[in-house]
Amino acid sequence: MQLKCCNKIICLKIPFHLQQLRYLDVFDGGSLLRVIEVEAPNLSNFQFMGHRQVQLSLAVGLQFKKFDLSFPGAVSYVCSAFPPSLRYVEALSLGSWREMIDTPVLPSKFLHLKHLSVDLQAMTFPPTYDYCSLISLLDASPSLETLVMNVLQKKMLHESIVGDTSHLRQMPGHRHDSLKTVKIIGFSSAKSLVELTCHIIENTTSLEGLTLDTTRGHPSYSCLTNNIGKCMLLRGDFMVEVRKALLAIRTYVEPKVPSRVKLNVVEPCRRCHDQPLIIC
Ligand SMILES: [Zn+2]
């Protein structure tokens, strides 16, 4: 079932008697919706995308397999509230373009979670946000095999590791021993993002592939695979950050990658690289 919200709905209730309901997608493009109550007992795939936070009231006994949530603050909301019906989730996708607090330590574990997607792309993500706080989410997901993050920012205001002389933080005591594939789209030189990447490399013995994409990641915007088949030129100021990101990868990440891990660094084409440097 796909629901495009009526503007006047404040509370959306999915009642118990909808026993056949397995999939529910709710897209809220700016309504008054505040609360979603789910009682349909066999609902296993749920998606909500909205412009503001909603309160989720999920009946005891629900067991989601796939759960997608996207609104500002969605990561901290799920991690702090941790609805018990997420305990069995296998694929979790969280989207948020603003997190005002670091990701909290989770009160419980996603014991069955295999695929995690965290989409934090924004014009500018709050620069106080510590990407390393996402380690708590990895800690709570012992079966996790695939992690895809999108941290693309048009204008990156996080503290950059380039030019920073302080040491990288080490977060010992965490093991992520099921994780095989990690992809980070919009990779930047944000110090806490580089620290998170190094942490994953150093604490994940199962890691097989690591992709760090310094471009916008989206196929239709990428240099060679877009619909017109030729580069549309990444903006000069974006390229300044791309060059820092590539420098950070070469300096801090590459030396830590063991031989069993395939590192794939995606960078813009030569034409993007060769345009004159514009410092904003
Ligand atoms: Zn290009």
PDB file of C-alpha atoms and ligand atoms in Angstrom:
ATOM      1  CA  MET A   1       0.000   0.000   0.000  1.00  0.00           C
ATOM      2  CA  GLN A   2       1.314   3.436  -0.885  1.00  0.00           C
ATOM      3  CA  LEU A   3      -0.106   6.445   0.864  1.00  0.00           C
ATOM      4  CA  LYS A   4       0.429  10.000  -0.202  1.00  0.00           C
ATOM      5  CA  CYS A   5      -0.728  11.945   2.801  1.00  0.00           C
ATOM      6  CA  CYS A   6      -3.763  14.094   2.728  1.00  0.00           C
ATOM      7  CA  ASN A   7      -2.764  17.501   4.042  1.00  0.00           C
ATOM      8  CA  LYS A   8      -5.221  17.451   6.949  1.00  0.00           C
ATOM      9  CA  ILE A   9      -4.253  14.097   8.509  1.00  0.00           C
ATOM     10  CA  ILE A  10      -2.620  14.506  11.929  1.00  0.00           C
ATOM     11  CA  CYS A  11      -2.676  10.888  13.070  1.00  0.00           C
ATOM     12  CA  LEU A  12      -2.466   8.004  10.617  1.00  0.00           C
ATOM     13  CA  LYS A  13      -3.674   4.734  12.067  1.00  0.00           C
ATOM     14  CA  ILE A  14      -3.180   1.391  10.321  1.00  0.00           C
ATOM     15  CA  PRO A  15      -5.638  -0.877  12.164  1.00  0.00           C
ATOM     16  CA  PHE A  16      -5.265  -4.477  13.296  1.00  0.00           C
ATOM     17  CA  HIS A  17      -7.847  -5.866  10.892  1.00  0.00           C
ATOM     18  CA  LEU A  18      -5.622  -5.085   7.874  1.00  0.00           C
ATOM     19  CA  GLN A  19      -4.106  -8.556   8.288  1.00  0.00           C
ATOM     20  CA  GLN A  20      -2.995  -8.825   4.662  1.00  0.00           C
ATOM     21  CA  LEU A  21      -0.992  -5.611   4.709  1.00  0.00           C
ATOM     22  CA  ARG A  22       2.686  -6.387   4.206  1.00  0.00           C
ATOM     23  CA  TYR A  23       4.066  -3.173   2.701  1.00  0.00           C
ATOM     24  CA  LEU A  24       3.358   0.401   3.649  1.00  0.00           C
ATOM     25  CA  ASP A  25       4.964   3.494   2.113  1.00  0.00           C
ATOM     26  CA  VAL A  26       4.029   6.908   3.473  1.00  0.00           C
ATOM     27  CA  PHE A  27       5.257  10.051   1.719  1.00  0.00           C
ATOM     28  CA  ASP A  28       4.544  13.260   3.540  1.00  0.00           C
ATOM     29  CA  GLY A  29       5.215  16.330   1.458  1.00  0.00           C
ATOM     30  CA  GLY A  30       4.427  18.919   4.105  1.00  0.00           C
ATOM     31  CA  SER A  31       1.187  17.989   5.860  1.00  0.00           C
ATOM     32  CA  LEU A  32       0.147  18.183   9.512  1.00  0.00           C
ATOM     33  CA  LEU A  33       1.028  14.518  10.117  1.00  0.00           C
ATOM     34  CA  ARG A  34       2.483  14.017  13.603  1.00  0.00           C
ATOM     35  CA  VAL A  35       1.743  10.414  14.575  1.00  0.00           C
ATOM     36  CA  ILE A  36       1.724   7.083  12.734  1.00  0.00           C
ATOM     37  CA  GLU A  37       0.150   4.196  14.633  1.00  0.00           C
ATOM     38  CA  VAL A  38       0.663   0.745  13.177  1.00  0.00           C
ATOM     39  CA  GLU A  39      -1.323  -2.243  14.438  1.00  0.00           C
ATOM     40  CA  ALA A  40      -1.572  -4.326  11.238  1.00  0.00           C
ATOM     41  CA  PRO A  41       0.134  -7.491  12.534  1.00  0.00           C
ATOM     42  CA  ASN A  42       1.775  -8.748   9.324  1.00  0.00           C
ATOM     43  CA  LEU A  43       3.288  -5.504   8.136  1.00  0.00           C
ATOM     44  CA  SER A  44       6.947  -6.281   7.480  1.00  0.00           C
ATOM     45  CA  ASN A  45       8.116  -3.524   5.112  1.00  0.00           C
ATOM     46  CA  PHE A  46       7.633   0.068   6.153  1.00  0.00           C
ATOM     47  CA  GLN A  47       8.797   3.325   4.643  1.00  0.00           C
ATOM     48  CA  PHE A  48       8.200   6.871   5.798  1.00  0.00           C
ATOM     49  CA  MET A  49       9.641   9.941   4.126  1.00  0.00           C
ATOM     50  CA  GLY A  50       8.766  13.323   5.526  1.00  0.00           C
ATOM     51  CA  HIS A  51       9.917  16.868   6.060  1.00  0.00           C
ATOM     52  CA  ARG A  52       9.586  16.720   9.810  1.00  0.00           C
ATOM     53  CA  GLN A  53       9.762  14.182  12.598  1.00  0.00           C
ATOM     54  CA  VAL A  54       6.747  12.001  13.307  1.00  0.00           C
ATOM     55  CA  GLN A  55       6.014   9.933  16.370  1.00  0.00           C
ATOM     56  CA  LEU A  56       5.868   6.230  15.536  1.00  0.00           C
ATOM     57  CA  SER A  57       3.613   4.053  17.619  1.00  0.00           C
ATOM     58  CA  LEU A  58       4.253   0.437  16.631  1.00  0.00           C
ATOM     59  CA  ALA A  59       2.203  -2.378  18.148  1.00  0.00           C
ATOM     60  CA  VAL A  60       3.946  -4.960  20.297  1.00  0.00           C
ATOM     61  CA  GLY A  61       4.587  -8.096  18.261  1.00  0.00           C
ATOM     62  CA  LEU A  62       5.276  -6.401  14.936  1.00  0.00           C
ATOM     63  CA  GLN A  63       8.400  -7.734  13.259  1.00  0.00           C
ATOM     64  CA  PHE A  64       9.752  -5.555  10.499  1.00  0.00           C
ATOM     65  CA  LYS A  65      12.134  -7.020   7.953  1.00  0.00           C
ATOM     66  CA  LYS A  66      12.735  -3.804   6.035  1.00  0.00           C
ATOM     67  CA  PHE A  67      12.387  -0.355   7.541  1.00  0.00           C
ATOM     68  CA  ASP A  68      13.097   2.987   5.856  1.00  0.00           C
ATOM     69  CA  LEU A  69      12.806   6.242   7.734  1.00  0.00           C
ATOM     70  CA  SER A  70      13.697   9.661   6.432  1.00  0.00           C
ATOM     71  CA  PHE A  71      13.205  12.992   8.204  1.00  0.00           C
ATOM     72  CA  PRO A  72      15.517  15.480   9.971  1.00  0.00           C
ATOM     73  CA  GLY A  73      16.856  13.778  13.093  1.00  0.00           C
ATOM     74  CA  ALA A  74      15.804  10.254  11.982  1.00  0.00           C
ATOM     75  CA  VAL A  75      19.111   8.656  13.019  1.00  0.00           C
ATOM     76  CA  SER A  76      19.044   9.867  16.620  1.00  0.00           C
ATOM     77  CA  TYR A  77      15.275   9.220  16.806  1.00  0.00           C
ATOM     78  CA  VAL A  78      15.615   5.534  15.873  1.00  0.00           C
ATOM     79  CA  CYS A  79      18.741   5.023  17.968  1.00  0.00           C
ATOM     80  CA  SER A  80      17.315   6.531  21.134  1.00  0.00           C
ATOM     81  CA  ALA A  81      13.714   5.295  20.844  1.00  0.00           C
ATOM     82  CA  PHE A  82      14.642   1.864  19.421  1.00  0.00           C
ATOM     83  CA  PRO A  83      11.172   0.418  18.788  1.00  0.00           C
ATOM     84  CA  PRO A  84      11.222  -3.287  19.832  1.00  0.00           C
ATOM     85  CA  SER A  85       9.641  -4.201  16.477  1.00  0.00           C
ATOM     86  CA  LEU A  86      12.962  -3.271  14.838  1.00  0.00           C
ATOM     87  CA  ARG A  87      14.759  -6.055  16.647  1.00  0.00           C
ATOM     88  CA  TYR A  88      14.253  -8.400  13.682  1.00  0.00           C
ATOM     89  CA  VAL A  89      14.909  -5.903  10.911  1.00  0.00           C
ATOM     90  CA  GLU A  90      17.267  -7.144   8.164  1.00  0.00           C
ATOM     91  CA  ALA A  91      17.534  -3.987   6.047  1.00  0.00           C
ATOM     92  CA  LEU A  92      17.452  -0.564   7.662  1.00  0.00           C
ATOM     93  CA  SER A  93      17.652   2.709   5.815  1.00  0.00           C
ATOM     94  CA  LEU A  94      17.892   6.011   7.671  1.00  0.00           C
ATOM     95  CA  GLY A  95      17.847   9.378   5.942  1.00  0.00           C
ATOM     96  CA  SER A  96      18.395  12.720   7.628  1.00  0.00           C
ATOM     97  CA  TRP A  97      19.729  16.035   6.463  1.00  0.00           C
ATOM     98  CA  ARG A  98      20.062  17.464   9.953  1.00  0.00           C
ATOM     99  CA  GLU A  99      21.197  15.757  13.166  1.00  0.00           C
ATOM    100  CA  MET A 100      21.424  18.154  16.073  1.00  0.00           C
ATOM    101  CA  ILE A 101      22.960  15.634  18.471  1.00  0.00           C
ATOM    102  CA  ASP A 102      25.514  12.890  17.971  1.00  0.00           C
ATOM    103  CA  THR A 103      24.118   9.405  17.417  1.00  0.00           C
ATOM    104  CA  PRO A 104      23.403   7.991  20.889  1.00  0.00           C
ATOM    105  CA  VAL A 105      24.426   4.569  22.167  1.00  0.00           C
ATOM    106  CA  LEU A 106      21.577   2.191  21.404  1.00  0.00           C
ATOM    107  CA  PRO A 107      19.678   0.596  24.285  1.00  0.00           C
ATOM    108  CA  SER A 108      19.266  -2.671  22.366  1.00  0.00           C
ATOM    109  CA  LYS A 109      20.678  -4.520  19.368  1.00  0.00           C
ATOM    110  CA  PHE A 110      19.632  -5.045  15.762  1.00  0.00           C
ATOM    111  CA  LEU A 111      20.500  -8.743  15.969  1.00  0.00           C
ATOM    112  CA  HIS A 112      19.391  -9.570  12.402  1.00  0.00           C
ATOM    113  CA  LEU A 113      20.415  -6.407  10.581  1.00  0.00           C
ATOM    114  CA  LYS A 114      22.455  -7.232   7.479  1.00  0.00           C
ATOM    115  CA  HIS A 115      22.145  -4.099   5.336  1.00  0.00           C
ATOM    116  CA  LEU A 116      22.369  -0.588   6.713  1.00  0.00           C
ATOM    117  CA  SER A 117      22.068   2.589   4.708  1.00  0.00           C
ATOM    118  CA  VAL A 118      22.655   5.966   6.334  1.00  0.00           C
ATOM    119  CA  ASP A 119      21.936   8.918   4.091  1.00  0.00           C
ATOM    120  CA  LEU A 120      23.141  12.195   5.593  1.00  0.00           C
ATOM    121  CA  GLN A 121      23.503  14.223   2.418  1.00  0.00           C
ATOM    122  CA  ALA A 122      22.745  17.889   2.796  1.00  0.00           C
ATOM    123  CA  MET A 123      23.659  21.294   1.468  1.00  0.00           C
ATOM    124  CA  THR A 124      25.708  21.650   4.676  1.00  0.00           C
ATOM    125  CA  PHE A 125      25.383  19.004   7.388  1.00  0.00           C
ATOM    126  CA  PRO A 126      25.682  20.484  10.927  1.00  0.00           C
ATOM    127  CA  PRO A 127      29.469  20.722  11.363  1.00  0.00           C
ATOM    128  CA  THR A 128      29.239  19.828  15.069  1.00  0.00           C
ATOM    129  CA  TYR A 129      27.984  16.341  14.170  1.00  0.00           C
ATOM    130  CA  ASP A 130      30.574  13.664  14.957  1.00  0.00           C
ATOM    131  CA  TYR A 131      30.495  10.952  12.267  1.00  0.00           C
ATOM    132  CA  CYS A 132      32.304   8.651  14.723  1.00  0.00           C
ATOM    133  CA  SER A 133      29.167   8.567  16.860  1.00  0.00           C
ATOM    134  CA  LEU A 134      27.770   6.206  14.180  1.00  0.00           C
ATOM    135  CA  ILE A 135      30.075   3.539  15.618  1.00  0.00           C
ATOM    136  CA  SER A 136      27.354   2.946  18.242  1.00  0.00           C
ATOM    137  CA  LEU A 137      25.022   1.922  15.410  1.00  0.00           C
ATOM    138  CA  LEU A 138      27.640  -0.533  14.092  1.00  0.00           C
ATOM    139  CA  ASP A 139      28.178  -1.889  17.608  1.00  0.00           C
ATOM    140  CA  ALA A 140      24.464  -2.543  17.885  1.00  0.00           C
ATOM    141  CA  SER A 141      24.446  -4.480  14.601  1.00  0.00           C
ATOM    142  CA  PRO A 142      26.583  -7.622  15.077  1.00  0.00           C
ATOM    143  CA  SER A 143      25.317  -9.314  11.886  1.00  0.00           C
ATOM    144  CA  LEU A 144      25.838  -6.303   9.635  1.00  0.00           C
ATOM    145  CA  GLU A 145      27.357  -7.211   6.254  1.00  0.00           C
ATOM    146  CA  THR A 146      26.829  -4.115   4.124  1.00  0.00           C
ATOM    147  CA  LEU A 147      27.106  -0.462   5.089  1.00  0.00           C
ATOM    148  CA  VAL A 148      26.336   2.310   2.617  1.00  0.00           C
ATOM    149  CA  MET A 149      26.674   5.894   3.743  1.00  0.00           C
ATOM    150  CA  ASN A 150      25.999   9.064   1.808  1.00  0.00           C
ATOM    151  CA  VAL A 151      27.641  12.074   3.440  1.00  0.00           C
ATOM    152  CA  LEU A 152      27.647  14.358   0.423  1.00  0.00           C
ATOM    153  CA  GLN A 153      27.686  18.054   1.295  1.00  0.00           C
ATOM    154  CA  LYS A 154      27.625  20.859  -1.228  1.00  0.00           C
ATOM    155  CA  LYS A 155      29.565  23.000   1.224  1.00  0.00           C
ATOM    156  CA  MET A 156      31.512  21.049   3.842  1.00  0.00           C
ATOM    157  CA  LEU A 157      31.989  22.999   7.083  1.00  0.00           C
ATOM    158  CA  HIS A 158      33.223  20.161   9.297  1.00  0.00           C
ATOM    159  CA  GLU A 159      36.720  20.467  10.699  1.00  0.00           C
ATOM    160  CA  SER A 160      38.999  19.141   7.951  1.00  0.00           C
ATOM    161  CA  ILE A 161      41.836  16.735   8.661  1.00  0.00           C
ATOM    162  CA  VAL A 162      43.953  18.480   6.022  1.00  0.00           C
ATOM    163  CA  GLY A 163      46.222  20.889   7.853  1.00  0.00           C
ATOM    164  CA  ASP A 164      45.271  19.376  11.219  1.00  0.00           C
ATOM    165  CA  THR A 165      48.280  18.253  13.233  1.00  0.00           C
ATOM    166  CA  SER A 166      46.470  16.553  16.123  1.00  0.00           C
ATOM    167  CA  HIS A 167      46.253  12.766  16.367  1.00  0.00           C
ATOM    168  CA  LEU A 168      43.389  10.717  15.033  1.00  0.00           C
ATOM    169  CA  ARG A 169      41.112   9.444  17.760  1.00  0.00           C
ATOM    170  CA  GLN A 170      41.243   5.697  18.449  1.00  0.00           C
ATOM    171  CA  MET A 171      38.103   3.954  19.638  1.00  0.00           C
ATOM    172  CA  PRO A 172      39.348   0.579  20.954  1.00  0.00           C
ATOM    173  CA  GLY A 173      37.125  -2.216  22.171  1.00  0.00           C
ATOM    174  CA  HIS A 174      34.779  -2.378  19.179  1.00  0.00           C
ATOM    175  CA  ARG A 175      34.766  -5.274  16.715  1.00  0.00           C
ATOM    176  CA  HIS A 176      32.589  -5.406  13.632  1.00  0.00           C
ATOM    177  CA  ASP A 177      33.259  -8.938  12.491  1.00  0.00           C
ATOM    178  CA  SER A 178      30.511  -9.567   9.949  1.00  0.00           C
ATOM    179  CA  LEU A 179      30.935  -6.406   7.924  1.00  0.00           C
ATOM    180  CA  LYS A 180      32.192  -7.167   4.422  1.00  0.00           C
ATOM    181  CA  THR A 181      31.324  -4.208   2.230  1.00  0.00           C
ATOM    182  CA  VAL A 182      31.462  -0.502   3.036  1.00  0.00           C
ATOM    183  CA  LYS A 183      30.694   2.305   0.639  1.00  0.00           C
ATOM    184  CA  ILE A 184      30.885   5.990   1.523  1.00  0.00           C
ATOM    185  CA  ILE A 185      29.474   8.391  -1.064  1.00  0.00           C
ATOM    186  CA  GLY A 186      30.437  12.061  -0.988  1.00  0.00           C
ATOM    187  CA  PHE A 187      33.580  11.247   0.997  1.00  0.00           C
ATOM    188  CA  SER A 188      35.130  14.456   2.355  1.00  0.00           C
ATOM    189  CA  SER A 189      38.139  15.403   4.457  1.00  0.00           C
ATOM    190  CA  ALA A 190      35.977  15.915   7.587  1.00  0.00           C
ATOM    191  CA  LYS A 191      38.226  14.738  10.403  1.00  0.00           C
ATOM    192  CA  SER A 192      35.591  12.624  12.168  1.00  0.00           C
ATOM    193  CA  LEU A 193      34.674  10.935   8.855  1.00  0.00           C
ATOM    194  CA  VAL A 194      38.312  10.014   8.228  1.00  0.00           C
ATOM    195  CA  GLU A 195      38.522   8.736  11.821  1.00  0.00           C
ATOM    196  CA  LEU A 196      35.365   6.641  11.304  1.00  0.00           C
ATOM    197  CA  THR A 197      36.822   5.155   8.097  1.00  0.00           C
ATOM    198  CA  CYS A 198      40.135   4.306   9.786  1.00  0.00           C
ATOM    199  CA  HIS A 199      38.210   2.833  12.715  1.00  0.00           C
ATOM    200  CA  ILE A 200      36.241   0.541  10.389  1.00  0.00           C
ATOM    201  CA  ILE A 201      39.428  -0.606   8.608  1.00  0.00           C
ATOM    202  CA  GLU A 202      41.246  -1.320  11.855  1.00  0.00           C
ATOM    203  CA  ASN A 203      38.397  -3.086  13.649  1.00  0.00           C
ATOM    204  CA  THR A 204      36.744  -5.119  10.885  1.00  0.00           C
ATOM    205  CA  THR A 205      38.649  -8.324  10.168  1.00  0.00           C
ATOM    206  CA  SER A 206      35.879  -9.463   7.801  1.00  0.00           C
ATOM    207  CA  LEU A 207      36.140  -6.412   5.532  1.00  0.00           C
ATOM    208  CA  GLU A 208      36.513  -7.287   1.834  1.00  0.00           C
ATOM    209  CA  GLY A 209      35.693  -4.101  -0.048  1.00  0.00           C
ATOM    210  CA  LEU A 210      35.825  -0.386   0.758  1.00  0.00           C
ATOM    211  CA  THR A 211      34.600   2.210  -1.717  1.00  0.00           C
ATOM    212  CA  LEU A 212      35.276   5.869  -1.057  1.00  0.00           C
ATOM    213  CA  ASP A 213      33.459   7.990  -3.613  1.00  0.00           C
ATOM    214  CA  THR A 214      34.634  11.614  -3.603  1.00  0.00           C
ATOM    215  CA  THR A 215      32.161  12.639  -6.324  1.00  0.00           C
ATOM    216  CA  ARG A 216      28.443  13.219  -5.961  1.00  0.00           C
ATOM    217  CA  GLY A 217      27.897   9.501  -6.320  1.00  0.00           C
ATOM    218  CA  HIS A 218      24.730   9.792  -8.362  1.00  0.00           C
ATOM    219  CA  PRO A 219      25.170   8.086 -11.748  1.00  0.00           C
ATOM    220  CA  SER A 220      23.437  10.845 -13.697  1.00  0.00           C
ATOM    221  CA  TYR A 221      25.821  13.464 -12.245  1.00  0.00           C
ATOM    222  CA  SER A 222      29.023  11.472 -12.437  1.00  0.00           C
ATOM    223  CA  CYS A 223      31.692  12.377 -14.920  1.00  0.00           C
ATOM    224  CA  LEU A 224      31.401   9.583 -17.446  1.00  0.00           C
ATOM    225  CA  THR A 225      28.249   7.626 -16.751  1.00  0.00           C
ATOM    226  CA  ASN A 226      25.681  10.430 -16.962  1.00  0.00           C
ATOM    227  CA  ASN A 227      22.960  10.386 -19.603  1.00  0.00           C
ATOM    228  CA  ILE A 228      24.841  12.571 -22.071  1.00  0.00           C
ATOM    229  CA  GLY A 229      27.948  10.440 -21.690  1.00  0.00           C
ATOM    230  CA  LYS A 230      30.313  13.283 -20.992  1.00  0.00           C
ATOM    231  CA  CYS A 231      31.407  15.202 -17.944  1.00  0.00           C
ATOM    232  CA  MET A 232      29.218  18.096 -16.831  1.00  0.00           C
ATOM    233  CA  LEU A 233      32.092  19.539 -14.796  1.00  0.00           C
ATOM    234  CA  LEU A 234      31.939  19.577 -11.022  1.00  0.00           C
ATOM    235  CA  ARG A 235      32.002  23.095  -9.619  1.00  0.00           C
ATOM    236  CA  GLY A 236      35.362  24.594  -8.750  1.00  0.00           C
ATOM    237  CA  ASP A 237      34.588  25.046  -5.047  1.00  0.00           C
ATOM    238  CA  PHE A 238      33.340  21.445  -4.828  1.00  0.00           C
ATOM    239  CA  MET A 239      36.611  20.342  -6.435  1.00  0.00           C
ATOM    240  CA  VAL A 240      38.597  22.113  -3.684  1.00  0.00           C
ATOM    241  CA  GLU A 241      37.011  19.758  -1.134  1.00  0.00           C
ATOM    242  CA  VAL A 242      37.406  16.764  -3.476  1.00  0.00           C
ATOM    243  CA  ARG A 243      41.159  17.392  -3.638  1.00  0.00           C
ATOM    244  CA  LYS A 244      41.318  17.560   0.171  1.00  0.00           C
ATOM    245  CA  ALA A 245      39.322  14.332   0.426  1.00  0.00           C
ATOM    246  CA  LEU A 246      41.724  12.574  -1.977  1.00  0.00           C
ATOM    247  CA  LEU A 247      44.703  13.880  -0.013  1.00  0.00           C
ATOM    248  CA  ALA A 248      43.126  12.610   3.240  1.00  0.00           C
ATOM    249  CA  ILE A 249      42.565   9.167   1.662  1.00  0.00           C
ATOM    250  CA  ARG A 250      46.180   8.975   0.465  1.00  0.00           C
ATOM    251  CA  THR A 251      47.626  10.187   3.774  1.00  0.00           C
ATOM    252  CA  TYR A 252      45.455   8.519   6.406  1.00  0.00           C
ATOM    253  CA  VAL A 253      43.350   5.750   4.844  1.00  0.00           C
ATOM    254  CA  GLU A 254      45.473   4.000   2.204  1.00  0.00           C
ATOM    255  CA  PRO A 255      48.381   3.158   4.549  1.00  0.00           C
ATOM    256  CA  LYS A 256      45.936   1.376   6.888  1.00  0.00           C
ATOM    257  CA  VAL A 257      44.184  -0.781   4.274  1.00  0.00           C
ATOM    258  CA  PRO A 258      45.331  -4.407   4.565  1.00  0.00           C
ATOM    259  CA  SER A 259      46.055  -6.352   1.370  1.00  0.00           C
ATOM    260  CA  ARG A 260      42.895  -8.521   1.670  1.00  0.00           C
ATOM    261  CA  VAL A 261      40.692  -5.408   1.404  1.00  0.00           C
ATOM    262  CA  LYS A 262      39.932  -4.030  -2.058  1.00  0.00           C
ATOM    263  CA  LEU A 263      39.992  -0.233  -1.834  1.00  0.00           C
ATOM    264  CA  ASN A 264      38.114   1.560  -4.590  1.00  0.00           C
ATOM    265  CA  VAL A 265      38.567   5.328  -4.647  1.00  0.00           C
ATOM    266  CA  VAL A 266      36.152   7.069  -7.005  1.00  0.00           C
ATOM    267  CA  GLU A 267      37.333  10.465  -8.180  1.00  0.00           C
ATOM    268  CA  PRO A 268      36.219  12.993 -10.775  1.00  0.00           C
ATOM    269  CA  CYS A 269      37.557  12.831 -14.315  1.00  0.00           C
ATOM    270  CA  ARG A 270      40.702  14.581 -15.574  1.00  0.00           C
ATOM    271  CA  ARG A 271      38.678  17.461 -16.996  1.00  0.00           C
ATOM    272  CA  CYS A 272      37.190  18.234 -13.547  1.00  0.00           C
ATOM    273  CA  HIS A 273      40.637  17.913 -11.973  1.00  0.00           C
ATOM    274  CA  ASP A 274      42.262  20.265 -14.469  1.00  0.00           C
ATOM    275  CA  GLN A 275      39.942  23.235 -14.114  1.00  0.00           C
ATOM    276  CA  PRO A 276      41.462  26.286 -12.394  1.00  0.00           C
ATOM    277  CA  LEU A 277      41.310  26.211  -8.600  1.00  0.00           C
ATOM    278  CA  ILE A 278      38.695  28.519  -7.109  1.00  0.00           C
ATOM    279  CA  ILE A 279      39.007  29.106  -3.377  1.00  0.00           C
ATOM    280  CA  CYS A 280      35.748  30.327  -1.861  1.00  0.00           C
TER     281      CYS A 280
HETATM  282 ZN    ZN B   1      34.408  15.317 -14.684  1.00  0.00          ZN
END
